[in-house]
CSV table of C-alpha atoms and ligand atoms in Angstrom, one decimal:
chain,number,residue,atom,x,y,z
A,1,MET,CA,47.6,-39.6,56.2
A,2,ASN,CA,45.4,-41.2,53.6
A,3,GLY,CA,44.3,-40.9,50.0
A,4,SER,CA,41.9,-38.1,50.3
A,5,TYR,CA,44.6,-35.7,51.3
A,6,GLY,CA,46.4,-36.5,48.1
A,7,GLN,CA,43.3,-36.0,46.2
A,8,VAL,CA,42.9,-32.5,47.7
A,9,SER,CA,46.3,-31.4,46.5
A,10,ARG,CA,45.9,-33.0,43.1
A,11,ARG,CA,42.7,-31.3,42.5
A,12,LEU,CA,44.3,-28.0,43.5
A,13,PHE,CA,47.0,-28.5,41.0
A,14,VAL,CA,44.7,-29.0,38.0
A,15,THR,CA,42.7,-25.8,38.4
A,16,GLY,CA,44.0,-22.8,36.5
A,17,LEU,CA,44.7,-20.8,39.7
A,18,PHE,CA,47.1,-23.4,41.0
A,19,ALA,CA,48.4,-24.6,37.7
A,20,THR,CA,52.1,-24.1,38.5
A,21,ALA,CA,51.8,-24.7,42.2
A,22,ALA,CA,55.2,-24.8,43.9
A,23,THR,CA,56.1,-28.2,45.2
A,24,ALA,CA,58.2,-27.0,48.0
A,25,ALA,CA,56.0,-27.1,51.1
A,26,LEU,CA,56.8,-24.8,53.9
A,27,PRO,CA,59.0,-26.2,56.6
A,28,VAL,CA,56.8,-27.5,59.3
A,29,GLY,CA,57.4,-28.3,62.9
A,30,THR,CA,59.7,-31.3,63.3
A,31,GLY,CA,57.4,-33.0,65.8
A,32,ALA,CA,60.5,-34.2,67.6
A,33,ALA,CA,61.1,-30.9,69.3
A,34,ARG,CA,60.3,-30.7,72.9
A,35,PRO,CA,57.4,-28.4,73.5
A,36,ARG,CA,58.5,-25.3,75.3
A,37,THR,CA,56.1,-23.6,77.7
A,38,GLN,CA,54.6,-20.5,76.2
A,39,VAL,CA,54.0,-17.8,78.8
A,40,LEU,CA,50.8,-15.8,78.2
A,41,ARG,CA,50.9,-12.8,80.5
A,42,ALA,CA,47.4,-11.3,80.6
A,43,LYS,CA,48.0,-7.7,81.4
A,44,PRO,CA,46.8,-4.1,80.9
A,45,ALA,CA,48.8,-2.3,78.2
A,46,LYS,CA,48.7,0.6,75.8
A,47,VAL,CA,48.3,-0.2,72.2
A,48,SER,CA,48.3,2.0,69.1
A,49,ILE,CA,45.3,1.7,66.8
A,50,GLY,CA,45.6,4.0,63.8
A,51,ALA,CA,46.5,7.5,65.2
A,52,ARG,CA,45.2,6.7,68.7
A,53,THR,CA,46.8,5.1,71.7
A,54,VAL,CA,44.4,3.3,74.0
A,55,SER,CA,44.6,1.3,77.2
A,56,THR,CA,43.4,-2.2,77.0
A,57,TRP,CA,44.0,-5.8,78.2
A,58,THR,CA,46.4,-7.9,76.2
A,59,TYR,CA,48.5,-11.0,76.2
A,60,ASP,CA,52.1,-9.8,76.7
A,61,GLY,CA,51.3,-6.3,75.7
A,62,ARG,CA,50.7,-7.3,72.1
A,63,LEU,CA,47.8,-7.2,69.8
A,64,PRO,CA,47.0,-9.9,68.8
A,65,GLY,CA,48.8,-11.9,71.5
A,66,PRO,CA,51.7,-14.1,70.7
A,67,ARG,CA,51.3,-16.6,67.9
A,68,ILE,CA,51.4,-20.1,69.2
A,69,GLU,CA,52.5,-22.9,66.9
A,70,ALA,CA,52.1,-26.6,67.5
A,71,THR,CA,52.3,-29.8,65.5
A,72,ALA,CA,49.4,-32.1,64.9
A,73,GLY,CA,49.6,-34.8,67.5
A,74,GLY,CA,51.9,-32.6,69.6
A,75,VAL,CA,51.4,-30.9,72.9
A,76,VAL,CA,50.8,-27.3,73.7
A,77,ARG,CA,52.1,-26.0,77.0
A,78,ALA,CA,51.0,-22.5,78.0
A,79,ARG,CA,51.2,-20.8,81.3
A,80,LEU,CA,48.6,-18.1,81.9
A,81,VAL,CA,49.9,-15.5,84.3
A,82,ASN,CA,47.2,-13.2,85.3
A,83,ASP,CA,48.3,-9.6,85.8
A,84,LEU,CA,44.8,-8.2,85.1
A,85,PRO,CA,42.7,-6.6,87.8
A,86,ALA,CA,40.1,-9.3,87.0
A,87,ALA,CA,39.8,-13.1,86.9
A,88,THR,CA,40.4,-14.7,83.5
A,89,THR,CA,40.9,-17.9,81.5
A,90,VAL,CA,42.2,-19.0,78.1
A,91,HIS,CA,40.0,-20.9,75.8
A,92,TRP,CA,41.5,-22.7,72.8
A,93,HIS,CA,38.9,-22.2,70.2
A,94,GLY,CA,38.2,-25.1,67.9
A,95,ILE,CA,40.7,-27.5,69.5
A,96,ARG,CA,39.3,-31.0,70.3
A,97,LEU,CA,41.1,-31.1,73.6
A,98,ASP,CA,40.9,-32.5,77.1
A,99,ALA,CA,37.9,-30.9,78.7
A,100,ARG,CA,39.9,-29.8,81.8
A,101,MET,CA,42.0,-27.5,79.5
A,102,ASP,CA,39.1,-25.8,77.7
A,103,GLY,CA,39.2,-22.6,79.7
A,104,ALA,CA,35.4,-22.5,80.2
A,105,PRO,CA,34.8,-20.6,83.5
A,106,GLY,CA,32.4,-22.4,85.8
A,107,TYR,CA,32.4,-25.4,83.5
A,108,THR,CA,35.9,-26.7,83.3
A,109,GLN,CA,37.9,-24.5,85.6
A,110,LYS,CA,37.6,-21.7,88.1
A,111,PRO,CA,38.7,-18.4,86.6
A,112,VAL,CA,42.3,-17.6,87.5
A,113,PRO,CA,42.2,-14.7,90.0
A,114,PRO,CA,44.4,-11.6,89.7
A,115,GLY,CA,48.0,-12.6,90.5
A,116,GLY,CA,47.3,-16.3,89.8
A,117,THR,CA,48.6,-18.6,87.2
A,118,PHE,CA,47.3,-21.7,85.4
A,119,ASP,CA,49.2,-24.2,83.3
A,120,TYR,CA,47.5,-25.4,80.2
A,121,ALA,CA,48.8,-28.5,78.6
A,122,PHE,CA,46.9,-30.4,75.9
A,123,THR,CA,47.4,-32.4,72.7
A,124,THR,CA,46.4,-30.8,69.4
A,125,PRO,CA,45.0,-33.7,67.4
A,126,ASP,CA,44.1,-31.9,64.2
A,127,PRO,CA,46.1,-29.6,62.1
A,128,GLY,CA,44.6,-26.3,61.2
A,129,THR,CA,43.9,-22.6,61.9
A,130,TYR,CA,42.7,-21.9,65.4
A,131,PHE,CA,42.8,-19.1,67.9
A,132,TYR,CA,42.8,-18.6,71.6
A,133,HIS,CA,41.0,-16.0,73.7
A,134,SER,CA,39.8,-15.2,77.1
A,135,HIS,CA,36.4,-16.7,78.0
A,136,VAL,CA,35.5,-14.5,80.8
A,137,GLY,CA,32.7,-12.0,80.3
A,138,MET,CA,33.5,-9.3,77.7
A,139,GLN,CA,37.3,-9.8,77.9
A,140,ASN,CA,37.5,-11.2,74.4
A,141,ASP,CA,36.3,-7.8,73.0
A,142,ARG,CA,39.4,-6.2,74.5
A,143,GLY,CA,42.8,-7.4,73.2
A,144,LEU,CA,42.8,-10.9,74.8
A,145,TYR,CA,43.2,-13.1,71.8
A,146,GLY,CA,45.9,-14.6,69.6
A,147,THR,CA,46.4,-17.2,66.9
A,148,LEU,CA,47.0,-20.9,67.4
A,149,ILE,CA,48.3,-22.6,64.3
A,150,VAL,CA,48.6,-26.4,64.3
A,151,THR,CA,50.9,-27.5,61.5
A,152,ASP,CA,50.7,-30.8,59.7
A,153,PRO,CA,53.9,-32.8,59.7
A,154,HIS,CA,52.7,-34.2,56.4
A,155,GLU,CA,51.3,-31.0,55.0
A,156,PRO,CA,49.7,-32.0,51.7
A,157,LEU,CA,49.4,-28.5,50.3
A,158,GLY,CA,52.3,-27.1,48.4
A,159,TYR,CA,52.7,-23.3,48.9
A,160,ASP,CA,55.4,-20.8,49.2
A,161,GLN,CA,54.5,-18.6,52.0
A,162,GLU,CA,51.7,-18.1,54.5
A,163,PHE,CA,50.1,-15.1,56.2
A,164,THR,CA,47.7,-15.1,59.1
A,165,VAL,CA,44.9,-12.5,58.9
A,166,VAL,CA,43.2,-11.9,62.2
A,167,LEU,CA,40.1,-9.7,61.9
A,168,ASP,CA,38.7,-7.8,64.9
A,169,ASP,CA,36.3,-5.0,65.8
A,170,TRP,CA,37.6,-2.5,68.3
A,171,LEU,CA,36.0,-0.1,70.7
A,172,ASP,CA,38.0,-0.5,74.0
A,173,GLY,CA,39.3,2.8,75.2
A,174,MET,CA,37.5,4.7,72.5
A,175,ILE,CA,33.8,4.6,73.5
A,176,GLY,CA,34.3,3.1,77.0
A,177,THR,CA,35.1,-0.5,77.6
A,178,PRO,CA,33.2,-3.5,76.2
A,179,ASP,CA,31.5,-3.8,79.6
A,180,ASP,CA,30.2,-0.3,79.2
A,181,ALA,CA,28.9,-1.2,75.8
A,182,LEU,CA,27.2,-4.2,77.2
A,183,ARG,CA,25.6,-2.1,79.9
A,184,ARG,CA,24.3,0.3,77.4
A,185,LEU,CA,22.8,-2.6,75.3
A,186,ASN,CA,21.3,-4.1,78.4
A,187,ALA,CA,19.6,-0.8,79.2
A,188,SER,CA,17.9,-0.5,75.9
A,189,THR,CA,15.4,-2.6,74.1
A,190,ALA,CA,15.9,-1.3,70.6
A,191,HIS,CA,18.2,-2.5,67.9
A,192,ASP,CA,20.1,-0.2,65.6
A,193,ASP,CA,18.1,-0.6,62.4
A,194,THR,CA,20.8,1.0,60.3
A,195,LEU,CA,23.1,-2.0,60.9
A,196,ARG,CA,21.6,-4.0,58.0
A,197,SER,CA,22.8,-6.7,55.7
A,198,ASP,CA,20.8,-8.6,53.2
A,199,LEU,CA,23.4,-11.4,53.4
A,200,LEU,CA,22.7,-11.8,57.1
A,201,GLY,CA,19.0,-11.3,56.9
A,202,GLY,CA,18.3,-7.9,58.3
A,203,VAL,CA,19.7,-6.3,61.4
A,204,THR,CA,23.1,-7.7,61.6
A,205,ALA,CA,25.0,-6.5,64.7
A,206,GLU,CA,24.5,-5.0,68.1
A,207,LEU,CA,26.7,-1.9,67.7
A,208,ARG,CA,29.3,0.0,65.7
A,209,HIS,CA,32.9,-0.5,66.7
A,210,PRO,CA,34.9,2.6,65.8
A,211,TYR,CA,37.7,0.5,64.2
A,212,TYR,CA,38.0,-2.7,62.3
A,213,LEU,CA,41.4,-4.3,62.4
A,214,VAL,CA,43.7,-6.7,60.6
A,215,ASN,CA,46.3,-8.1,62.9
A,216,GLY,CA,45.7,-5.3,65.4
A,217,ARG,CA,46.1,-2.6,62.8
A,218,ALA,CA,43.6,-0.1,61.5
A,219,ALA,CA,43.2,0.9,57.8
A,220,GLU,CA,45.0,4.2,58.4
A,221,ALA,CA,48.2,2.4,59.3
A,222,PRO,CA,47.6,-0.9,57.6
A,223,GLU,CA,49.3,-4.3,58.0
A,224,VAL,CA,51.4,-4.9,54.8
A,225,PHE,CA,52.0,-8.5,53.8
A,226,GLU,CA,55.2,-8.6,51.7
A,227,SER,CA,55.6,-11.3,49.0
A,228,LYS,CA,56.8,-11.8,45.5
A,229,PRO,CA,54.9,-12.0,42.2
A,230,GLY,CA,53.8,-15.5,41.3
A,231,ARG,CA,54.1,-16.9,44.8
A,232,LEU,CA,51.4,-19.2,46.0
A,233,VAL,CA,50.4,-17.9,49.4
A,234,ARG,CA,48.2,-19.5,52.1
A,235,LEU,CA,46.0,-17.0,54.0
A,236,ARG,CA,44.8,-18.1,57.3
A,237,ILE,CA,41.8,-15.9,58.0
A,238,ILE,CA,40.4,-15.8,61.5
A,239,ASN,CA,37.4,-13.7,62.7
A,240,ALA,CA,38.2,-12.8,66.3
A,241,ALA,CA,35.6,-10.0,66.5
A,242,ALA,CA,32.9,-9.7,69.1
A,243,ASP,CA,30.0,-8.4,67.0
A,244,THR,CA,31.1,-8.2,63.3
A,245,ALA,CA,30.8,-10.5,60.3
A,246,PHE,CA,33.3,-9.7,57.6
A,247,ARG,CA,33.1,-10.1,53.9
A,248,VAL,CA,36.7,-10.7,52.7
A,249,ALA,CA,38.3,-10.2,49.3
A,250,LEU,CA,41.7,-9.6,47.8
A,251,GLY,CA,41.7,-7.1,45.0
A,252,GLY,CA,42.6,-8.6,41.6
A,253,HIS,CA,42.6,-12.2,42.9
A,254,ARG,CA,40.3,-15.1,43.4
A,255,LEU,CA,40.4,-17.2,46.6
A,256,GLY,CA,41.1,-20.9,46.5
A,257,VAL,CA,39.3,-22.2,49.6
A,258,THR,CA,41.0,-25.2,51.2
A,259,HIS,CA,39.9,-25.3,54.8
A,260,THR,CA,37.2,-24.1,57.1
A,261,ASP,CA,37.6,-24.1,60.9
A,262,GLY,CA,40.8,-26.1,60.5
A,263,PHE,CA,39.4,-28.9,58.5
A,264,PRO,CA,40.1,-29.5,54.8
A,265,CYS,CA,37.3,-29.2,52.3
A,266,ALA,CA,37.1,-30.1,48.7
A,267,PRO,CA,38.8,-27.0,47.2
A,268,LEU,CA,36.9,-24.5,45.2
A,269,THR,CA,37.5,-20.9,44.0
A,270,VAL,CA,35.4,-17.9,44.9
A,271,ASP,CA,35.7,-14.1,44.9
A,272,THR,CA,34.6,-13.4,48.4
A,273,ILE,CA,34.0,-15.1,51.8
A,274,LEU,CA,31.6,-14.1,54.5
A,275,ILE,CA,33.2,-15.0,57.8
A,276,GLY,CA,31.3,-15.0,61.1
A,277,MET,CA,32.7,-14.5,64.6
A,278,GLY,CA,34.8,-17.5,65.6
A,279,GLU,CA,35.0,-18.9,62.0
A,280,ARG,CA,38.2,-19.5,60.1
A,281,TYR,CA,39.0,-20.0,56.4
A,282,ASP,CA,42.2,-21.0,54.8
A,283,VAL,CA,42.7,-19.9,51.1
A,284,LEU,CA,45.4,-20.2,48.6
A,285,VAL,CA,46.1,-17.3,46.3
A,286,ARG,CA,48.7,-17.0,43.5
A,287,LEU,CA,49.8,-13.4,43.8
A,288,GLY,CA,50.1,-11.0,40.9
A,289,ASP,CA,52.6,-8.2,40.5
A,290,GLY,CA,51.7,-5.1,42.4
A,291,ALA,CA,50.2,-3.9,45.7
A,292,PHE,CA,46.7,-5.3,46.4
A,293,PRO,CA,44.0,-4.3,48.9
A,294,LEU,CA,43.0,-7.0,51.3
A,295,VAL,CA,39.5,-5.9,52.4
A,296,ALA,CA,37.2,-7.2,55.1
A,297,GLU,CA,33.9,-5.3,54.9
A,298,ALA,CA,32.3,-5.1,58.3
A,299,GLU,CA,29.0,-6.5,57.1
A,300,GLY,CA,26.1,-4.1,57.4
A,301,LYS,CA,28.3,-1.5,59.1
A,302,GLY,CA,29.5,0.6,56.2
A,303,ALA,CA,33.1,0.3,57.3
A,304,ARG,CA,36.0,-2.1,56.8
A,305,ALA,CA,39.2,-3.6,57.9
A,306,PHE,CA,42.0,-3.2,55.4
A,307,ALA,CA,45.5,-4.5,54.8
A,308,ILE,CA,47.9,-4.5,51.8
A,309,VAL,CA,49.5,-7.5,50.0
A,310,ARG,CA,52.5,-6.2,48.2
A,311,THR,CA,54.7,-8.0,45.7
A,312,SER,CA,56.2,-5.0,44.1
A,313,ARG,CA,57.9,-1.9,45.5
A,314,LYS,CA,57.1,0.1,42.4
A,315,ALA,CA,53.3,-0.3,42.8
A,316,GLY,CA,51.5,2.6,44.6
A,317,ALA,CA,49.7,1.6,47.7
A,318,PRO,CA,46.0,1.0,47.2
A,319,ARG,CA,43.7,3.2,49.2
A,320,SER,CA,41.6,1.8,52.0
A,321,GLY,CA,38.3,3.0,50.4
A,322,VAL,CA,39.0,1.3,47.1
A,323,ARG,CA,36.0,-0.3,45.4
A,324,LEU,CA,36.5,-4.0,44.9
A,325,SER,CA,34.3,-5.9,42.3
A,326,GLU,CA,35.3,-9.1,44.1
A,327,LEU,CA,33.2,-8.1,47.1
A,328,SER,CA,30.1,-8.6,45.0
A,329,GLY,CA,31.4,-11.5,43.0
A,330,ARG,CA,31.0,-15.2,43.6
A,331,ARG,CA,30.6,-15.7,47.4
A,332,LEU,CA,31.3,-18.9,49.2
A,333,THR,CA,28.3,-20.6,50.8
A,334,TYR,CA,28.1,-23.6,53.1
A,335,ALA,CA,26.4,-25.5,50.4
A,336,ASP,CA,29.7,-25.2,48.4
A,337,LEU,CA,31.7,-26.9,51.0
A,338,ASN,CA,32.3,-30.6,51.5
A,339,ALA,CA,34.4,-32.4,54.0
A,340,ARG,CA,36.8,-34.9,52.6
A,341,ARG,CA,35.7,-38.5,52.8
A,342,ALA,CA,37.7,-39.4,55.8
A,343,ASP,CA,36.2,-36.6,57.8
A,344,ARG,CA,32.5,-37.4,57.1
A,345,LEU,CA,30.6,-38.3,60.2
A,346,PRO,CA,28.4,-41.4,60.6
A,347,ARG,CA,24.6,-41.0,60.2
A,348,PRO,CA,23.0,-39.6,63.3
A,349,SER,CA,20.8,-41.9,65.3
A,350,ARG,CA,18.6,-39.2,66.7
A,351,SER,CA,17.8,-35.6,66.4
A,352,VAL,CA,17.3,-32.7,68.9
A,353,THR,CA,16.2,-29.2,68.2
A,354,VAL,CA,17.8,-26.1,69.7
A,355,THR,CA,15.6,-23.1,69.2
A,356,LEU,CA,17.5,-19.8,69.1
A,357,GLY,CA,15.2,-17.1,70.4
A,358,MET,CA,15.0,-13.5,71.6
A,359,ARG,CA,13.0,-12.4,74.6
A,360,PRO,CA,10.6,-9.5,74.0
A,361,SER,CA,13.0,-7.3,76.0
A,362,GLY,CA,15.1,-7.5,72.8
A,363,ASN,CA,18.3,-7.9,74.9
A,364,GLU,CA,18.0,-11.4,76.1
A,365,TRP,CA,18.9,-14.3,73.8
A,366,THR,CA,17.8,-17.8,74.5
A,367,MET,CA,18.6,-21.4,73.6
A,368,ASN,CA,15.5,-23.6,74.0
A,369,ASP,CA,14.0,-20.7,75.9
A,370,ARG,CA,16.7,-20.7,78.6
A,371,LEU,CA,19.3,-18.2,79.5
A,372,ALA,CA,23.0,-18.8,80.4
A,373,ALA,CA,22.2,-18.5,84.1
A,374,ASP,CA,20.1,-21.7,83.9
A,375,PRO,CA,21.4,-23.1,80.7
A,376,MET,CA,19.9,-25.5,78.3
A,377,ARG,CA,21.7,-28.9,78.4
A,378,LEU,CA,22.0,-31.3,75.5
A,379,ARG,CA,22.7,-34.8,76.9
A,380,VAL,CA,24.8,-37.1,74.8
A,381,GLU,CA,26.2,-40.6,75.4
A,382,ARG,CA,29.7,-41.3,74.4
A,383,GLY,CA,30.0,-42.8,70.9
A,384,GLU,CA,26.7,-41.7,69.5
A,385,THR,CA,26.1,-39.3,66.7
A,386,ILE,CA,23.3,-36.8,67.0
A,387,ARG,CA,21.7,-34.3,64.7
A,388,ILE,CA,21.2,-30.9,66.2
A,389,VAL,CA,18.6,-28.8,64.4
A,390,LEU,CA,19.4,-25.2,64.9
A,391,ASP,CA,16.1,-23.4,64.6
A,392,ASN,CA,16.6,-19.7,64.5
A,393,GLN,CA,13.3,-18.0,65.5
A,394,SER,CA,15.0,-14.8,66.5
A,395,PRO,CA,15.3,-11.8,64.2
A,396,MET,CA,19.1,-11.9,64.1
A,397,TRP,CA,21.8,-14.2,62.9
A,398,HIS,CA,24.0,-16.2,65.3
A,399,PRO,CA,27.4,-17.7,64.8
A,400,MET,CA,26.9,-20.8,67.0
A,401,HIS,CA,30.1,-22.4,68.4
A,402,LEU,CA,30.4,-25.8,70.1
A,403,HIS,CA,33.4,-26.5,72.3
A,404,GLY,CA,35.6,-29.6,72.1
A,405,HIS,CA,34.0,-31.0,68.9
A,406,THR,CA,33.8,-30.4,65.2
A,407,PHE,CA,30.4,-31.0,63.7
A,408,GLN,CA,29.3,-31.6,60.2
A,409,VAL,CA,27.0,-29.0,58.6
A,410,ARG,CA,24.3,-30.6,56.5
A,411,THR,CA,23.0,-28.1,54.1
A,412,SER,CA,20.0,-28.9,51.9
A,413,SER,CA,21.9,-28.7,48.7
A,414,GLY,CA,25.3,-30.1,49.7
A,415,PRO,CA,25.3,-33.8,50.1
A,416,GLN,CA,28.2,-33.9,52.5
A,417,GLY,CA,28.8,-30.6,54.1
A,418,PRO,CA,31.8,-29.1,55.8
A,419,ARG,CA,33.3,-30.0,59.2
A,420,LYS,CA,33.2,-26.9,61.4
A,421,ASP,CA,33.0,-25.8,64.9
A,422,THR,CA,31.3,-22.5,64.3
A,423,VAL,CA,28.3,-22.0,62.0
A,424,ASN,CA,26.3,-18.9,61.0
A,425,VAL,CA,22.5,-19.4,61.4
A,426,LEU,CA,20.4,-16.8,59.7
A,427,PRO,CA,17.2,-15.4,61.0
A,428,ARG,CA,14.3,-17.9,60.5
A,429,GLU,CA,16.8,-20.5,59.2
A,430,ARG,CA,16.9,-24.1,60.2
A,431,LEU,CA,20.3,-25.6,59.9
A,432,ASN,CA,21.3,-29.2,60.7
A,433,ILE,CA,24.6,-30.0,62.3
A,434,ASP,CA,25.7,-33.5,63.2
A,435,VAL,CA,27.9,-34.1,66.2
A,436,HIS,CA,29.8,-37.2,67.0
A,437,ALA,CA,30.1,-37.5,70.7
A,438,ASP,CA,33.8,-38.6,71.1
A,439,ASN,CA,35.1,-36.2,73.7
A,440,PRO,CA,33.6,-36.6,77.1
A,441,GLY,CA,33.1,-33.5,79.2
A,442,GLU,CA,30.7,-30.7,79.9
A,443,TRP,CA,31.0,-28.3,76.9
A,444,MET,CA,29.9,-24.8,76.2
A,445,PHE,CA,27.6,-24.4,73.2
A,446,HIS,CA,26.9,-20.7,72.5
A,447,CYS,CA,26.6,-17.8,70.2
A,448,HIS,CA,30.0,-16.3,69.3
A,449,ASN,CA,28.5,-12.8,69.2
A,450,LEU,CA,30.0,-11.9,72.6
A,451,TYR,CA,27.1,-9.5,73.4
A,452,HIS,CA,24.6,-12.3,72.8
A,453,GLN,CA,26.7,-14.7,74.8
A,454,GLU,CA,26.6,-12.3,77.7
A,455,GLN,CA,22.9,-11.7,77.2
A,456,GLY,CA,22.1,-15.3,77.7
A,457,MET,CA,22.9,-17.3,74.6
A,458,MET,CA,24.9,-20.0,76.2
A,459,GLY,CA,24.0,-23.6,76.6
A,460,THR,CA,25.8,-26.8,77.2
A,461,LEU,CA,26.4,-30.2,75.7
A,462,GLY,CA,27.3,-32.8,78.3
A,463,TYR,CA,28.0,-36.5,78.5
A,464,GLY,CA,25.6,-38.6,80.6
A,465,PRO,CA,23.6,-37.3,83.5
A,466,ALA,CA,24.1,-33.7,84.5
A,467,LYS,CA,26.6,-33.1,87.3
A,468,ARG,CA,26.3,-30.3,89.7
A,469,ALA,CA,27.6,-27.1,88.2
A,470,MET,CA,31.0,-25.9,89.3
A,471,LYS,CA,31.0,-23.0,91.7
A,472,HIS,CA,32.4,-19.7,90.3
B,501,C2O,CU1,35.7,-18.9,70.9
B,501,C2O,CU2,33.3,-20.4,73.7
B,501,C2O,O1,34.5,-19.7,72.3
B,502,CU,CU1,23.9,-14.4,68.6
């Protein structure tokens, strides 16, 4: 596309980790192929999680739902068929798409009633790692999510193989439904003080999920990624959980970070990555010879998601409880990440503050003191760039997600900062994000902790004067 892509891959090649990077890129979509329509049938199904079988809601009876692959600049066509007993939508998380296809109930479409269908069709302008999920109520904490991978017809990274790693926290069918869990939280004012993480500045989550999953699988019957020694592998890591940040590491390996939230960043090598709900990271790893634990610690919860990366049949399988020094090694921070030159945004012409707050009840979360029922609205004009100061005055961290745009995070130490669509804001932290208003519409801007979202932490970013809200 331009010089900075080339620069990214060159710099990867000169670091030790990537010293003998394979030159054969993966075959990518041809771009010429006619997009077929992917049917997404939202329906109740039984799924096996570890030793248990539970009833939940899925796409096509699968967990995660079907993988959707598109080419940058190409079109995704997906027909949602609603076989659930409740209305639903599909949201294409992170995609800079036509607002009418955003799947935001009450904003961009009416939820699709039971028995109904809806045809989504949109262009995917930017390559990268994305996912899709229901955007109605607590449905995303059931099984209603899947991966959306947008390949680059001119993929600049050379690698041999790729794996998608979808992280989730699971309670549906085990301790009631997510709606039951939300009701319990709404009935109490206390937070579980034992869910603590220094990394996330104190109490870190609303509740314990009984299971933490990689690609729908529990540690007791883990996902196994098969490869060969010496291969350079791209891991696409997606946090689809409702209430869990994960600290990810691969035993015996370092992680060469290449992208966050779909966008390339100047590559660097770390031991572990903290990934909030809604965030994605792509990393390159040159695999050793053996069977290696891929661990995602449920931060502050004393539990983990676990999978195995295996390049040798002779190696014994690692145990899920294995200690990993990588988990306490060099951890990626936003200050480490920089967008490539072509992705840097213009200087903002003005700044607005969004205060993240908690009502004294302890179970209502606000943006500029307002709740979702009467949401805060940031007004922008097309073409301008604004700075949003995310001022977290609440005692919990929030992974804030903006629909339809990718903003640039401006950390105090990093001069450039990464392009992202979801950013973790720690308690008492002020974090600046710059947004270029280039995609007209009425867009959700909310906390991707699903419980916080349903307890009010949902605002909007809209172009021009406010229009009358859509009727549900
Ligand atoms: Cu995954 Cu409104 O978002
Ligand atoms: Cu939150």
